[in-house]
CSV table of C-alpha atoms in Angstrom, one decimal:
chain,number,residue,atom,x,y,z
A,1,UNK,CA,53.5,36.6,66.3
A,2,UNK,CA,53.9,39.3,64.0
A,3,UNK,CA,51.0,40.5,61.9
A,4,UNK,CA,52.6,40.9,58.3
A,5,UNK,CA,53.2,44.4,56.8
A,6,UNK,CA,51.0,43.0,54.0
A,7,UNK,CA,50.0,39.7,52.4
A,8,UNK,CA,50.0,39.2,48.6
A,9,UNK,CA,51.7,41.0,45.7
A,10,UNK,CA,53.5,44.7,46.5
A,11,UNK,CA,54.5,46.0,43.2
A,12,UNK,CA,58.2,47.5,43.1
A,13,UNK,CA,57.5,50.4,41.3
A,14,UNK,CA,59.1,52.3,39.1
A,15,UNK,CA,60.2,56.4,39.1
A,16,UNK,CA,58.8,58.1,35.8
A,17,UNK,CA,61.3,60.5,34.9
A,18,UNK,CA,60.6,63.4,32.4
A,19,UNK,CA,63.5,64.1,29.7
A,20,UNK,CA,65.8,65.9,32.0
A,21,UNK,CA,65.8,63.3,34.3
A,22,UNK,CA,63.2,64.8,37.1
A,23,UNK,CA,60.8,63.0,38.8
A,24,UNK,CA,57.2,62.4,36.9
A,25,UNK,CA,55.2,62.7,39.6
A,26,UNK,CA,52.0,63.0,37.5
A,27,UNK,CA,52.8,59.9,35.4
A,28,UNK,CA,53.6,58.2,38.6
A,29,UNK,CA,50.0,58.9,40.2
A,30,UNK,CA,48.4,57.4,36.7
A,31,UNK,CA,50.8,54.2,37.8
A,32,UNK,CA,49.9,54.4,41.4
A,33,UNK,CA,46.3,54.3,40.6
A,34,UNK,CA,46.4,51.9,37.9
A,35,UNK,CA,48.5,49.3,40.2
A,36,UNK,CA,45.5,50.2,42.6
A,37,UNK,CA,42.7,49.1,40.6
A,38,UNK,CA,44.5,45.8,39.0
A,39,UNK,CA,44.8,44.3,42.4
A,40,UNK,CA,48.5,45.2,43.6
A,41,UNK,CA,48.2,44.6,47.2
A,42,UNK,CA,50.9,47.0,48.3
A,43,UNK,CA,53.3,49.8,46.7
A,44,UNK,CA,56.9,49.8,47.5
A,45,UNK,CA,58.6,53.5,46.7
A,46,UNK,CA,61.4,54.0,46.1
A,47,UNK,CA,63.3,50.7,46.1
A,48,UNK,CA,65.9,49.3,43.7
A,49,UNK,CA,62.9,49.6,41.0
A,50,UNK,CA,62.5,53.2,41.7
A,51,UNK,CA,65.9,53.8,41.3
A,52,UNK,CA,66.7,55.3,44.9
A,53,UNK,CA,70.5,54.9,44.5
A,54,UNK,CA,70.5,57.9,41.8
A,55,UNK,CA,67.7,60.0,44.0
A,56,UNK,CA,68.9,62.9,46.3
A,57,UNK,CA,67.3,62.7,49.8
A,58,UNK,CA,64.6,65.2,48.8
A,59,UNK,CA,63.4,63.4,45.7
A,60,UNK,CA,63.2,60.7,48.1
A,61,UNK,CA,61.3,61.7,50.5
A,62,UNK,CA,58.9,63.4,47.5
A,63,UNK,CA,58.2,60.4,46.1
A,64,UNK,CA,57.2,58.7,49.1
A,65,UNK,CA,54.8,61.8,50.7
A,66,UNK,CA,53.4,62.0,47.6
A,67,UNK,CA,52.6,58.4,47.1
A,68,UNK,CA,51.6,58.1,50.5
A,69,UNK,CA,49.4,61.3,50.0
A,70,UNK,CA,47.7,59.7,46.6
A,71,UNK,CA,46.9,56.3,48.5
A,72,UNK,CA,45.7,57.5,51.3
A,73,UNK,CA,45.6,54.2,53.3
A,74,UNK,CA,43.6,52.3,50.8
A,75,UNK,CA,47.3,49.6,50.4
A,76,UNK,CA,50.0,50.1,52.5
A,77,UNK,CA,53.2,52.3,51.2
A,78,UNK,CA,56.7,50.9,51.9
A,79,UNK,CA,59.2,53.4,51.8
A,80,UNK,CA,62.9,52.4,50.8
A,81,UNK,CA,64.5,54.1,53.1
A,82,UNK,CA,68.4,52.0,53.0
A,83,UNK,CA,71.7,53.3,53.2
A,84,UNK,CA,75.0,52.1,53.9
A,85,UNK,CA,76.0,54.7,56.3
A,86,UNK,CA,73.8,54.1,59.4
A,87,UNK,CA,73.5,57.8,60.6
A,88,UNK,CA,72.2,58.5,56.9
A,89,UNK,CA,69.8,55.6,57.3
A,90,UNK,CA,68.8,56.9,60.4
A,91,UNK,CA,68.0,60.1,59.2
A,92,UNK,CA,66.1,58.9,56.1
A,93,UNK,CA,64.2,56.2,58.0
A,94,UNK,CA,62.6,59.2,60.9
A,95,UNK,CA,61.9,61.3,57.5
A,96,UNK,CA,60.0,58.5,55.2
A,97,UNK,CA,58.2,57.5,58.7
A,98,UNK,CA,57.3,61.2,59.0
A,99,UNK,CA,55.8,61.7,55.7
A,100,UNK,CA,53.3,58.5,56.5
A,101,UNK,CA,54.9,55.4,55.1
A,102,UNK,CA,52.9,52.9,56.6
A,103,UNK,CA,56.7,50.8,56.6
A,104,UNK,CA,60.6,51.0,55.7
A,105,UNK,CA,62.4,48.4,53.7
A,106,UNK,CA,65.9,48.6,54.2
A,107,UNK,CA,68.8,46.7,52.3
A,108,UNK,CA,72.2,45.6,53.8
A,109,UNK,CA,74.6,48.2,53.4
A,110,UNK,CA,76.5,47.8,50.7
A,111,UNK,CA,80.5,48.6,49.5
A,112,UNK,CA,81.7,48.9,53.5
A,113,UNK,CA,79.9,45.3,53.9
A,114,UNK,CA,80.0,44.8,57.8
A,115,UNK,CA,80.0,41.9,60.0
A,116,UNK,CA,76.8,39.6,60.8
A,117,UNK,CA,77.2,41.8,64.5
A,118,UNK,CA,77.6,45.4,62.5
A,119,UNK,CA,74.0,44.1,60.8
A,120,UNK,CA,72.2,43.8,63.6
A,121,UNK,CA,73.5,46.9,65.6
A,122,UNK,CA,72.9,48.7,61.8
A,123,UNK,CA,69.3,47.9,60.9
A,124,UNK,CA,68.2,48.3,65.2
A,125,UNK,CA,69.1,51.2,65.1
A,126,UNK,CA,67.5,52.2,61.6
A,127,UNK,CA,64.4,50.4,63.0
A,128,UNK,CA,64.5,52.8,66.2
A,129,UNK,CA,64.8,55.8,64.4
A,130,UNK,CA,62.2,55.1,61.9
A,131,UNK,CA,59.5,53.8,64.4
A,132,UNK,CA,57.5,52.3,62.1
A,133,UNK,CA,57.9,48.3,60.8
A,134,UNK,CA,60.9,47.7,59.0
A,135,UNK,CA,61.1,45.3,56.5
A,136,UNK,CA,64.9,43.9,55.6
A,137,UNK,CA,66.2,43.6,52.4
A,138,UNK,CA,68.9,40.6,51.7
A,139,UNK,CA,69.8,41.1,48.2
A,140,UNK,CA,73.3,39.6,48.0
A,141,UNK,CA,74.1,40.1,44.5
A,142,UNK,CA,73.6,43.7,44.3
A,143,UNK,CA,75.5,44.6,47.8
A,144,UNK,CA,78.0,41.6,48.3
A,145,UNK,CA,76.9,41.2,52.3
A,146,UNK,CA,73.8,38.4,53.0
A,147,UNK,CA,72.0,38.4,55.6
A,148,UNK,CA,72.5,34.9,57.7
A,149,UNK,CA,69.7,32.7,58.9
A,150,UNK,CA,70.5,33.4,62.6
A,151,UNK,CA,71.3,37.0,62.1
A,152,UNK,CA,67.6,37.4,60.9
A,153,UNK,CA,66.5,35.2,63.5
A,154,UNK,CA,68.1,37.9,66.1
A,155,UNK,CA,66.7,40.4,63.7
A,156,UNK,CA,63.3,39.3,64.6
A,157,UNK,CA,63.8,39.3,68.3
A,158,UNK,CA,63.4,43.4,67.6
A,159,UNK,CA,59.9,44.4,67.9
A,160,UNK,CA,59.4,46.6,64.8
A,161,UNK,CA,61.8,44.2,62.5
A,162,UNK,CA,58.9,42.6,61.2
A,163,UNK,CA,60.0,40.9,57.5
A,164,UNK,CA,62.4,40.1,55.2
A,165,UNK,CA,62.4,40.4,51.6
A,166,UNK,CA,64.8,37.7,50.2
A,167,UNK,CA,66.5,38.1,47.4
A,168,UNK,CA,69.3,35.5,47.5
A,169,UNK,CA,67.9,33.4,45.6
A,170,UNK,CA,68.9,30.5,47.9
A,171,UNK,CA,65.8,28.5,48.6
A,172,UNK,CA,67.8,26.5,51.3
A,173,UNK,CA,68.5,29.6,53.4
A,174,UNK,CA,65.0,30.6,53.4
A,175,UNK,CA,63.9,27.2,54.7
A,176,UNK,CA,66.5,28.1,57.4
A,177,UNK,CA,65.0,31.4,58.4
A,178,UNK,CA,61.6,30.1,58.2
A,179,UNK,CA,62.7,27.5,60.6
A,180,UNK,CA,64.5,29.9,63.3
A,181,UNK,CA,62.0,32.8,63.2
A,182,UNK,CA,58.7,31.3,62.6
A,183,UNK,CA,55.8,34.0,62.9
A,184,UNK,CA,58.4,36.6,64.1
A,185,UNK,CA,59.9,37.5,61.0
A,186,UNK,CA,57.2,37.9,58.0
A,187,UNK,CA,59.3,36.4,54.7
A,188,UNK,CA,58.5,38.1,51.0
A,189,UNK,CA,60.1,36.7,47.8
A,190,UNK,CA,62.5,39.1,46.4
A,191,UNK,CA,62.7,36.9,43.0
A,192,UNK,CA,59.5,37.3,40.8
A,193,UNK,CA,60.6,33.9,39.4
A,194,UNK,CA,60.6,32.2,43.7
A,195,UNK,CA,56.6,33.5,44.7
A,196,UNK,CA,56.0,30.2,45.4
A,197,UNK,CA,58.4,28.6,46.6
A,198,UNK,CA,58.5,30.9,49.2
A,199,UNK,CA,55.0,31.3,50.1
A,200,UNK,CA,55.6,27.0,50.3
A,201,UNK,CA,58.1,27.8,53.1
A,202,UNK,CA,55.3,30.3,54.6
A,203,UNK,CA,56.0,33.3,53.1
A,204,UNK,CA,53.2,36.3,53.3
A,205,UNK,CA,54.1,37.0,49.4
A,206,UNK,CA,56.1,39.0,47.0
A,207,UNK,CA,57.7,42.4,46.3
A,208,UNK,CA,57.3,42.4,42.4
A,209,UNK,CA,59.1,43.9,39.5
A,210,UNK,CA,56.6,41.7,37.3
A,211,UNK,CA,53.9,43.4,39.1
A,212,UNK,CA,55.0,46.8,37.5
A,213,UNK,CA,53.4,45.2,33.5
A,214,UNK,CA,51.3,42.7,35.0
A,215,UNK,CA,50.3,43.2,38.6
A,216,UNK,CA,46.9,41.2,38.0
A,217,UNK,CA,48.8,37.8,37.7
A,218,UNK,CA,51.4,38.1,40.4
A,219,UNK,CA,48.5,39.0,42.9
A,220,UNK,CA,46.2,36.2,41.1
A,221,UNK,CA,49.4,34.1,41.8
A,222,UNK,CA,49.6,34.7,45.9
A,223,UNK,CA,45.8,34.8,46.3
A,224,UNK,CA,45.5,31.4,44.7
A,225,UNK,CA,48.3,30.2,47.5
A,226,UNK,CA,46.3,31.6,50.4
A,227,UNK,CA,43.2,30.1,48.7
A,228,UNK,CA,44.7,26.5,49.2
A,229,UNK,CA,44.5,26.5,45.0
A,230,UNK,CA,48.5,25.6,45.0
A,231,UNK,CA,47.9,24.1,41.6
A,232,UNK,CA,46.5,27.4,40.5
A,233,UNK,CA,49.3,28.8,42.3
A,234,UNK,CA,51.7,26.9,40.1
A,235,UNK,CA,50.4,27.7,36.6
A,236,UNK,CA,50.5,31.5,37.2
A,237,UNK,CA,53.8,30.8,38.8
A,238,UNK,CA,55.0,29.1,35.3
A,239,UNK,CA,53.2,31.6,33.7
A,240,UNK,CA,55.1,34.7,34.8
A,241,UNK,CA,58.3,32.8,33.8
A,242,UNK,CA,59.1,34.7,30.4
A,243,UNK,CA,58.2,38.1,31.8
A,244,UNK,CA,60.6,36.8,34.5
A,245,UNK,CA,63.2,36.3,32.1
A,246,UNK,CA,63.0,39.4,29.9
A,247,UNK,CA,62.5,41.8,33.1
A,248,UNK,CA,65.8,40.7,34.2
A,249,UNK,CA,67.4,40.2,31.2
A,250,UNK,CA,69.6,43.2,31.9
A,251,UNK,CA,70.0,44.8,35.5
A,252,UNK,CA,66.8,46.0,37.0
A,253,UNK,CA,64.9,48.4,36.3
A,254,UNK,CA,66.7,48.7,32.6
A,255,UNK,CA,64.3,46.2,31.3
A,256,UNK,CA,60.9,47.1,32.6
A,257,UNK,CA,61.3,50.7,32.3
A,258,UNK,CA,61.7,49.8,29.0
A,259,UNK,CA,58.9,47.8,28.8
A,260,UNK,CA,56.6,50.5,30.7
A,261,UNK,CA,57.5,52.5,28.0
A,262,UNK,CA,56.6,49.7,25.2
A,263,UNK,CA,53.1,49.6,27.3
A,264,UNK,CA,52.4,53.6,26.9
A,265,UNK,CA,53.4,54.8,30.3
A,266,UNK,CA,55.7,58.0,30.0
A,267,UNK,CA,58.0,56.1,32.5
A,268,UNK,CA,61.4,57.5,30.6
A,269,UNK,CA,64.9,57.1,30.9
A,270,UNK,CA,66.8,55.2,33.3
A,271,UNK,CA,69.2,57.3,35.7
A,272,UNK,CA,73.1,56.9,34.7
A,273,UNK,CA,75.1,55.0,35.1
A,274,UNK,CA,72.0,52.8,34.1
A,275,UNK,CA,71.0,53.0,30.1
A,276,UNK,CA,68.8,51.8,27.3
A,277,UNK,CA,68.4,48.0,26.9
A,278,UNK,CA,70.5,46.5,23.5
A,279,UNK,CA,68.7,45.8,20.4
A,280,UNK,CA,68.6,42.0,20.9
A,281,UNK,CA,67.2,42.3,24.8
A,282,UNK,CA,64.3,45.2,23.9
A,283,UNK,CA,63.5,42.3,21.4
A,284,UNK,CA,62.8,39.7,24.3
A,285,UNK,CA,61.1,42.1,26.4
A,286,UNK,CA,58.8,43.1,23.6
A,287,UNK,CA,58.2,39.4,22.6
A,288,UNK,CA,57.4,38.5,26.0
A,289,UNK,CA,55.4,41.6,26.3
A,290,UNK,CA,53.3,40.1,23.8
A,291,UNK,CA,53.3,36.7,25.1
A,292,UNK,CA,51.6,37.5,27.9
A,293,UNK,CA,48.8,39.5,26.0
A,294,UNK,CA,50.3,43.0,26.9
A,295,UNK,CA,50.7,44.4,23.7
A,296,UNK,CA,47.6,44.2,21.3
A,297,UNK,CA,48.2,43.4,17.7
């Protein structure tokens, strides 16, 4: 059995960015602490929220000492640490483990998609060089490779390959790993809209975008799971449904950097090739914003 990385609600969280596009790291410790205090139950730097794929290696590895400096233990930090060149990965995952991160998440390498054999010898190695738990990150629709059911279940056979965040969206294959890994591999929804279905199939909980505007109810949302309150567990779930919606309305993190912004963070600009939201989406984001009692009238 594998204790879980962490159980609950680990907010995604965005990069601040000041005008010229360099790292906020003063607006991000205001974040940090504020995700801190409203209940996030983990902080994931540096992932697809935090815009990584636009990040040089040294703003990388920034972002995470100094998150993992600011938290000092009280949540765990899990550092995205992917690449799709596996002596890159490598050499990013023995970095982020040496600046502290209490964990690694690393997607499927993406563009020179490999075999379901290439995936295991990939993220091993990753895991070995990093030597700290690894969390694995099957997001289909962004890299065009998915991780199969018995891949992950020889995934899990690895000691420090200890979770998966799933992302596919395909409730069916998450049955199926639950089924062939049990206990060994820790499963976190990857869809802020799927908390619990997953946690239903055994899940530990959620690596939120949500979590980023509202971390409160996404945590309130897994707690009332592991309480045995499923029909609690339910309404939040059906609550978060139109943040759901306008978070993703264009690709992440467009939409709730936007929204960040709306709420009076300094969180900035997206990267390019990523830009502004359109009129008619910064509409739905704001209306939902309000919805859920975000923005005061």
């Amino acid at each position: 059995m594998k204790n879980p990385v962490f159980t609950g609600a680990g907010v995604a969280i965005i990069t601040p960015m000041y005008e010229d596009g360099s790292i906020n790291f003063d607006e991000l410790g205001r974040i940090v602490e504020d995700q801190i205090a409203r209940g996030t139950d983990a902080i994931v730097i540096c992932g697809t929220t935090g815009e990584c794929s636009t990040m040089t290696d040294e703003e990388q590895l920034a972002a995470i000492k100094y998150t993992v400096d600011l938290v000092s233990h009280r949540v765990p930090v899990i550092a995205g640490a992917g690449s799709n060149d596996t002596d890159h990965g490598c050499a990013l995952a023995a970095k982020s483990a040496a600046c502290g991160a209490d964990a690694l998440l690393l997607v499927t390498p993406y563009y020179n998609k490999t075999s379901q054999a290439g995936l295991v010898a990939h993220f091993t190695a990753m895991a070995e060089a990093g030597g700290i738990p690894v969390i694995l990150y099957n997001v289909p629709s962004r890299t065009g490779l998915n991780i199969a059911p018995e891949t992950a279940k020889e995934l899990s056979k690895y000691p420090l390959i200890n979770g998966i965040k799933e992302a596919s969206g395909n409730i069916g294959q998450v049955a199926k790993i639950a089924a062939l890994c049990g206990d060994e591999l820790n499963i976190y929804s990857g869809n802020d809209d799927q908390v619990v279905p997953l946690l239903s199939l055994g899940g530990k909980g959620v690596i939120s975008v949500v979590s980023n505007v509202k971390p409160e109810l996404v945590h309130n949302c897994c707690k009332a799971w592991f309480d045995g309150d499923t029909a609690k567990a339910r309404e939040l779930q059906l609550e978060m449904l139109p943040l759901c919606d306008a978070l993703f309305c264009e690709v992440n993190p467009i939409p709730v950097k936007y929204a960040m912004n709306v709420l009076g963070w300094e969180a900035g600009e997206c990267r390019l090739p990523l830009v502004e939201p359109s009129d008619a989406h910064k509409e739905q984001i704001e209306q939902a914003l309000q919805a859920a009692g975000l923005i005061k009238e």
